Amino acid sequence: MSDRLARLLASRPFLLADGATGTNLFEAGLQTGDAPELWNIDHPEKIEALHQGMLDAGADIILTNSFGGTRHRLKLHKAQDRVAEINGAAARIARRTADAHAAATGREIIVAGSIGPTGELFEPLGPLTIADGTEAFAEQARALADNGVDVLWVETMSSKDELQAAVAGAGSAGLPVVSTLSFDTNGRTMMGVTPAEVATLCHHLQPRPLAYGANCGVGAAELVAAVVNMSAGAEDGDVIVAKANCGIPYFEGSEIRYDGTPELMADYARMALDAGARIIGGCCGTSPAHLKAMRAALDSYSPGEKPSMQDIVARLGQISTGAERQASGETAGEAEGGSRRRSRRRGSDAAE
């Protein structure tokens, strides 16, 4: 088992993870509807260039181009029988790029095998069982592990069942596991998981992840709020991951852009560290230029107090009411009940 990630975490206050894969590949010519994972075979030089750009910007961790590498996602491109080939190529490209950079600079680099959702719903909402999901994730994880990754990086999960299956499948390959969820629905995942639940949830997963946290979502402010709420349930020694989208997405013609500047992402990186994250990176929209600003910001920063929700809004932008309620310890039901009570009281006052 590779212990490189644990060893680096033990020796450093933070590690910088890389930025976006998909949105940067669109800039390199990927077309909407195409599978980024097939570029590991068809355009390996472009994947290597993306990794190199992140390393030159200061990344300590790079993720393989394998987010949609399960058989369930690859079947959309009639490549479900190429799981080993595609994921193996992704791992080899990242590994050789990282090793060459390390040899040239003396910096030790972590290669993380990216494992994203299957795109299927789990029982009882859909056809996929936890056992079948675990098997599919294990197939992908073995291909990544056999070709040189240091850790399996389960990301952008939204349901407890799929998280359980992904961590179990990844863990079967014998490497450490990192897991992150995406909080994009009023402070929750699409399937209703809150940041406050994540620590307890991950503490009971088998195997227990080496690190856990949040990625993607709806912007830097919301992700830092999620980390603040998540850290309330963390135990001593827990390692929290923050990997936010680069601001808020918007359309420019038919293209999706992100409004986060390097300056905003630098401020996000500092706030994520203060919120309790020790692995900090970017997700959709985050370019090497953004990552370079984040590296400089973290290298010159002395951590401060945990930010309040007011601090987050003032510096990074608006957050959802759900995130605010979680920070105050108020559930959605309590908030609704309080609103009804206040409404009844106003009616009573009017009657008086």
XYZ file of C-alpha atoms in Angstrom:
352
model
C 0.000 0.000 0.000
C 1.283 3.467 -0.923
C 1.688 5.681 2.136
C 2.897 8.716 0.176
C -0.210 10.851 0.847
C -0.244 10.097 4.587
C 3.463 10.828 4.804
C 3.180 14.192 3.067
C 0.187 15.168 5.185
C 2.196 14.366 8.303
C 4.977 16.698 7.215
C 3.058 19.663 5.763
C 0.238 21.938 6.973
C -1.598 21.667 3.651
C -1.390 20.066 0.213
C -2.519 21.717 -3.003
C -4.644 19.551 -5.280
C -5.033 20.360 -8.966
C -7.800 22.184 -10.835
C -10.388 21.185 -13.401
C -10.062 18.389 -15.912
C -13.144 18.618 -18.142
C -13.388 22.384 -18.521
C -9.683 22.673 -19.303
C -9.976 19.917 -21.893
C -12.821 21.831 -23.549
C -10.342 24.696 -23.922
C -7.982 22.187 -25.562
C -10.582 21.129 -28.122
C -12.825 18.549 -26.444
C -16.346 18.771 -27.867
C -19.588 18.669 -25.903
C -20.780 15.063 -25.691
C -17.322 13.576 -26.162
C -15.795 11.405 -23.441
C -12.727 13.053 -21.863
C -11.532 9.593 -20.821
C -11.084 8.518 -24.446
C -8.476 11.247 -24.840
C -6.165 9.083 -22.711
C -5.966 6.874 -25.800
C -6.585 9.325 -28.649
C -4.757 12.443 -27.384
C -2.405 11.456 -24.551
C -0.174 14.461 -25.235
C -3.050 16.824 -24.337
C -3.706 15.023 -21.067
C -0.012 15.159 -20.250
C 0.019 18.900 -21.024
C -2.910 19.451 -18.649
C -1.152 17.600 -15.833
C 2.072 19.485 -16.537
C 0.283 22.812 -16.370
C -1.120 21.963 -12.943
C 2.261 20.806 -11.694
C 3.977 23.938 -12.977
C 1.331 25.965 -11.106
C 2.298 24.240 -7.854
C -0.010 21.243 -7.470
C 1.076 18.583 -4.981
C -1.718 16.234 -6.111
C -2.919 15.582 -9.652
C -6.044 13.592 -10.496
C -6.112 11.164 -13.393
C -8.383 11.797 -16.365
C -10.702 8.951 -15.366
C -13.713 10.602 -13.693
C -16.217 8.771 -15.915
C -14.201 5.569 -16.063
C -16.694 3.005 -14.754
C -18.316 0.635 -17.193
C -21.662 2.378 -16.562
C -20.405 5.777 -17.718
C -18.281 4.396 -20.538
C -21.251 2.527 -22.007
C -22.607 5.924 -23.080
C -19.706 5.939 -25.536
C -19.815 2.207 -26.330
C -16.574 1.732 -24.396
C -17.835 -0.324 -21.457
C -15.462 -3.160 -22.370
C -12.411 -0.856 -22.274
C -12.350 -0.044 -18.551
C -8.885 -1.509 -17.957
C -7.418 0.036 -21.108
C -8.775 3.553 -20.528
C -8.130 3.780 -16.794
C -4.726 2.161 -17.148
C -3.738 4.754 -19.741
C -4.996 7.581 -17.508
C -2.872 6.361 -14.596
C 0.253 5.873 -16.695
C 0.060 9.372 -18.210
C -0.339 11.006 -14.795
C 2.368 8.845 -13.213
C 5.037 9.522 -15.800
C 4.241 13.253 -15.837
C 4.433 13.415 -12.047
C 7.636 11.397 -11.879
C 9.337 13.512 -14.531
C 8.343 16.683 -12.684
C 9.583 15.270 -9.395
C 12.915 14.318 -10.954
C 13.333 17.807 -12.387
C 12.255 19.782 -9.308
C 12.748 17.514 -6.299
C 9.069 17.925 -5.373
C 7.199 14.759 -4.408
C 3.892 14.464 -6.272
C 0.786 12.427 -5.433
C -1.099 10.784 -8.287
C -4.765 10.256 -7.385
C -7.006 7.956 -9.390
C -10.228 9.877 -10.042
C -13.437 7.855 -9.611
C -16.713 9.649 -10.302
C -20.373 8.575 -10.089
C -21.760 5.824 -12.286
C -24.600 8.009 -13.532
C -27.046 5.316 -12.369
C -29.555 5.459 -9.517
C -29.235 2.863 -6.787
C -32.076 0.721 -5.478
C -34.883 1.407 -4.674
C -34.847 4.532 -6.869
C -33.052 2.808 -9.740
C -31.711 -0.510 -11.002
C -28.224 -0.585 -9.477
C -27.561 -2.611 -6.325
C -24.774 -1.724 -3.916
C -23.087 -5.025 -4.788
C -23.166 -4.293 -8.527
C -21.946 -0.743 -7.952
C -19.120 -1.969 -5.745
C -18.030 -4.405 -8.446
C -17.984 -1.689 -11.109
C -15.961 0.672 -8.923
C -13.566 -2.138 -8.013
C -12.957 -2.876 -11.699
C -11.992 0.747 -12.306
C -9.921 0.975 -9.106
C -7.869 -2.109 -9.978
C -6.929 -0.651 -13.361
C -5.834 2.615 -11.739
C -3.937 0.917 -8.918
C -2.169 -1.516 -11.259
C -0.802 1.388 -13.284
C 0.761 3.554 -10.632
C -1.653 5.783 -8.721
C -0.931 6.459 -5.046
C -4.513 6.854 -3.854
C -8.050 6.271 -5.137
C -9.989 9.559 -5.202
C -13.776 9.065 -5.060
C -15.376 12.399 -5.975
C -18.620 14.260 -6.692
C -20.803 11.734 -4.888
C -24.356 12.623 -3.861
C -25.929 9.496 -2.318
C -24.917 7.465 0.709
C -25.386 4.196 -1.171
C -23.149 5.189 -4.073
C -20.533 6.576 -1.697
C -20.555 3.288 0.214
C -20.200 1.282 -2.996
C -17.470 3.534 -4.405
C -15.342 3.514 -1.254
C -15.721 -0.262 -0.857
C -14.859 -0.855 -4.504
C -11.903 1.520 -4.429
C -10.677 0.068 -1.157
C -10.573 -3.419 -2.630
C -7.573 -2.337 -4.737
C -5.423 -2.041 -1.615
C -4.679 1.697 -1.753
C -5.779 4.564 0.521
C -9.088 6.189 -0.408
C -10.185 9.833 -0.426
C -13.895 10.647 -0.764
C -15.678 13.910 -1.555
C -19.320 14.814 -2.057
C -20.890 17.659 -4.027
C -23.213 19.995 -2.079
C -25.197 21.692 -4.804
C -28.821 21.683 -3.609
C -29.474 24.323 -0.944
C -26.583 23.204 1.212
C -27.106 19.480 0.581
C -26.168 16.943 -2.038
C -28.717 16.174 -4.722
C -29.744 13.131 -2.645
C -30.117 15.092 0.585
C -26.839 14.524 2.453
C -25.672 17.507 4.532
C -22.043 18.455 5.201
C -22.615 17.890 8.928
C -23.447 14.232 8.214
C -20.299 13.560 6.225
C -17.811 13.110 9.062
C -19.946 10.501 10.815
C -20.761 8.843 7.499
C -17.113 8.595 6.455
C -16.019 7.377 9.895
C -18.208 4.308 9.355
C -17.276 3.529 5.764
C -15.198 0.447 5.002
C -12.400 1.154 4.462
C -12.356 4.432 6.353
C -11.185 7.178 3.958
C -7.820 8.758 4.615
C -9.428 12.116 3.823
C -12.954 13.306 3.057
C -14.625 16.537 2.062
C -16.393 18.478 -0.671
C -15.840 19.218 -4.334
C -17.641 20.868 -7.244
C -20.987 22.358 -6.089
C -22.121 25.886 -6.841
C -19.115 28.051 -6.128
C -16.327 28.823 -3.719
C -18.506 30.469 -1.069
C -20.870 27.512 -0.781
C -18.009 25.045 -0.610
C -16.226 26.912 2.186
C -19.555 27.033 4.051
C -19.835 23.266 3.585
C -16.338 22.761 5.026
C -17.204 24.907 8.049
C -20.350 22.849 8.668
C -18.514 19.587 8.012
C -15.650 20.372 10.377
C -18.051 20.586 13.313
C -18.321 16.779 13.250
C -14.664 16.054 12.553
C -12.467 14.126 14.959
C -8.866 14.932 15.835
C -6.685 13.781 12.976
C -9.379 13.980 10.299
C -8.174 15.414 6.983
C -10.769 17.523 5.150
C -10.676 18.222 1.410
C -11.936 21.396 -0.281
C -12.039 21.434 -4.093
C -14.388 24.225 -5.190
C -15.646 25.253 -8.576
C -14.072 28.456 -9.847
C -16.918 30.806 -9.009
C -20.387 30.582 -10.556
C -21.027 29.159 -14.043
C -22.624 31.264 -16.771
C -23.195 30.908 -20.514
C -21.128 32.833 -23.018
C -22.866 31.985 -26.244
C -23.109 28.193 -26.159
C -20.094 27.804 -23.863
C -20.138 27.497 -20.062
C -17.728 29.839 -18.302
C -16.929 30.434 -14.636
C -16.709 33.889 -13.108
C -14.024 33.168 -10.498
C -10.852 35.216 -10.858
C -7.405 34.121 -9.653
C -7.806 36.664 -6.854
C -11.116 35.146 -5.724
C -9.693 31.629 -5.797
C -6.673 32.790 -3.795
C -9.012 34.179 -1.144
C -11.067 30.969 -1.265
C -7.911 28.912 -0.651
C -7.041 30.937 2.451
C -10.607 30.697 3.776
C -10.744 26.948 3.104
C -7.578 26.504 5.175
C -9.085 28.568 8.003
C -12.308 26.537 7.746
C -10.411 23.326 8.486
C -9.365 21.910 5.088
C -5.860 20.520 4.675
C -6.149 19.426 1.038
C -7.240 22.384 -1.086
C -7.743 22.553 -4.828
C -10.150 23.631 -7.531
C -12.846 21.938 -9.561
C -14.786 23.057 -12.653
C -13.359 26.181 -14.277
C -10.107 26.160 -12.293
C -7.169 26.709 -14.643
C -3.430 26.571 -13.956
C -3.532 30.373 -13.632
C -6.077 30.099 -10.811
C -4.062 27.326 -9.177
C -0.859 29.384 -9.314
C -2.618 32.200 -7.422
C -3.878 29.693 -4.854
C -0.376 28.305 -4.329
C 1.079 31.754 -3.759
C -1.748 32.675 -1.399
C -1.300 29.562 0.739
C 2.484 29.652 0.806
C 2.476 33.185 2.225
C -0.443 32.725 4.633
C -0.589 32.269 8.384
C -3.910 30.556 9.196
C -6.533 32.561 11.053
C -9.811 31.892 12.842
C -12.565 29.772 11.340
C -14.629 32.085 9.107
C -18.224 32.926 9.964
C -20.958 32.703 7.354
C -20.925 36.525 7.253
C -17.192 36.471 6.497
C -17.708 33.974 3.695
C -20.464 36.024 2.077
C -18.500 39.259 2.374
C -15.393 37.827 0.725
C -16.603 35.107 -1.647
C -20.288 35.781 -2.390
C -23.716 34.539 -1.400
C -24.413 31.146 0.153
C -27.659 29.176 0.290
C -30.164 29.493 3.115
C -29.633 25.785 3.739
C -25.952 26.323 4.482
C -26.770 29.228 6.786
C -29.310 27.155 8.701
C -26.843 24.306 9.139
C -24.279 26.721 10.536
C -26.777 27.989 13.099
C -27.831 24.455 14.014
C -31.304 24.991 12.614
C -32.762 22.261 10.411
C -34.993 23.008 7.457
C -37.966 21.665 9.414
C -37.181 23.860 12.399
C -36.849 26.880 10.134
C -40.209 26.132 8.503
C -41.849 25.613 11.883
C -40.369 28.854 13.180
C -41.622 30.695 10.128
C -45.161 29.347 10.718
C -44.996 30.336 14.385
C -43.852 33.850 13.496
C -46.614 34.120 10.915
C -49.265 33.039 13.435
C -47.859 35.519 15.968
C -48.066 38.364 13.445
C -51.680 37.427 12.766
C -52.435 37.386 16.473
C -50.758 40.797 16.953
C -52.862 42.209 14.137
C -56.043 40.874 15.741
C -55.118 42.507 19.022
